[in-house]
């Protein structure tokens, strides 16, 4: 490299503007030189990144209009590299007072469901960047937040649906740090908003410490304290966090009039009651914590009237720095506080009756309460649950469905209650939630006149259920009419081969007209209206999106089944390049891409996942792009980790993982589509953890690609993934599962990629840095690529292109033309 260019690249590396790539290998250097800047992959892979994306669709409350939001291409690194604050588990753009986000809507149009013409919205800002949208309950207006990076603010805009014309509603900028910053009032005449506080800038630290940062614990019960990223680390951090979170509640009329409510506070939630006369407001309070994110901070929950006056002090929740051991543990006191959607102004919440501790024996673990305005007297008990509360679907005073679930045994139940009478509860469903074949579906809801989600209920008290329709033949989505009293279901619709058709919404309350998406392996998902009442089951297309990657239209896909040595049945999607002929072309090099899952039942682990009739969506993120490079791809091969009864799945993690991988390799070799000596394994996050373990504990693969993984489980000592035991209770399991402890056994090349600013709990960037250092020190072959300004998922176009270039170079060098093993 030219000395001047070398110095320039070194400077850019130090500034964090180039991907850091380090190689440790006795082999010749790869074609991607460390420190040479962002690289482009071959054109076939670059085309995946630049492929057009379909717009997102939003259905109106009356279900007769659609809003289409254009989806832009990936942002550039200059956008992703904007200044960002990382405070209390949040990532904040201080320039615009909003949560960090890098992809915004770049176009907006409207269309009648029964019409033919799409109407582009007029009067939009020049550099449109839609962060969120919301229909007014009467659907006369559509509100959206516009991120204006030039002005440094988030603006509130309003679209008149009749004229399809937009205008800025108020010059006061929103505070979008805690959410979208706005929600409609039920009367559709105004919006409840969080406004940005005018005045002085953020507190400036002079860099001189005022003293040590101290934490202290005085003993107590064993607790789970998970590892989190982006936490507060000093009082200076806490003051900056308060500065950006503090907002002023206000009502903004559709005429632009602004009426402030109460005093500014650290608001994290505000929602109107269904009758529009009360506001449920949640705000944070001191003391903060250096151990947990903001959602565990002390919280004040109040009911205000629409002038901002206090009506009811509902709860003062304490700081929660730890929970009892177990994935079924919850805090004590009130949680899940919200409105009853079908009542004027009734609060609903849940309280643990077992101290939040799953180890405590209790007939009732969670109790669901309700308290109506004016919030005096004793609350009404809506339901007693023997598991943990999992949500309510509201219908009317005679019908609501309450769900509960228990992680330890994967149990779930649904109860029917009459919230106006509170005269008991009737069991509707009792099953294992990991048993996909028995899933009865989810209740269908629609927005009522107040903009609240409620069950669609027939005059006879029946509801509707829509689900994936999992079966041994694959998923076949369905819609049922269901009687909660008798448990009888009537099938109204089910997807039929060779299509995959999924219900997106019911367009009426009788289940006669459906909005669906329909696709095949070669046909892109498009929106349709299906008329079930018509004699011929009429189907009308609303959209006609083209194939985003027509050059890969003819790749083949087969959902294959095979069996692990212990009898567990496995599923995978086998993809082969277009025009592949096994007789002519013989076995191909292959890339396998997987993600392990834990199960409590071998039967559930053996179930088919997915559908052979879904569109072959070949994107830059997964492995399928390498079909264009001549590889066969096995996508999503089952990697079940089963622990039946009292057995813990992870106690035999390595044995089951290797057995699953061996079964997959044996099957593709048996089929003659893959060369046993030219198979690579890869995965992202927990899939990267899997990749390192398979390279350490087997010789099934020629190379590996591990993205954004964790490799040393002692750094996540209070549980990870589905593991609920802590390190000190399951030390042998933690050590055995950690590929870092077996780095010396990895004798295949491993490409390690990680975002330098990964914010995912557990996958600290240090995990990849230490894994690379271990492999380098122990004589292994590895390459570490740290992507600047990237989080757990990579967002900048330059980063994604470079990721593909690295993966392609690794596979070309170590897999594609590899000879037989020694």
Short mmCIF file of C-alpha atoms in Angstrom, two decimals, residues 14 26 63 111 171 186 320 356 382 384 487 596 611 725 797 817:
data_model
loop_
_atom_site.label_atom_id
_atom_site.label_comp_id
_atom_site.label_asym_id
_atom_site.label_seq_id
_atom_site.Cartn_x
_atom_site.Cartn_y
_atom_site.Cartn_z
CA UNK A 14 -8.15 5.04 15.07
CA UNK A 26 -0.44 -19.77 9.00
CA UNK A 63 -60.75 -1.48 7.58
CA UNK A 111 -55.66 3.58 -1.25
CA UNK A 171 -43.97 24.04 15.55
CA UNK A 186 -60.54 8.84 21.43
CA UNK A 320 -35.80 -3.50 40.84
CA UNK A 356 -42.68 -13.27 42.38
CA UNK A 382 -60.95 -10.42 37.50
CA UNK A 384 -56.72 -15.90 39.61
CA UNK A 487 -65.11 -25.07 22.49
CA UNK A 596 -30.42 -23.70 18.37
CA UNK A 611 -43.86 -23.95 4.85
CA UNK A 725 -29.68 -21.32 36.48
CA UNK A 797 -24.95 -0.12 3.74
CA UNK A 817 -12.30 -25.53 -3.63
#
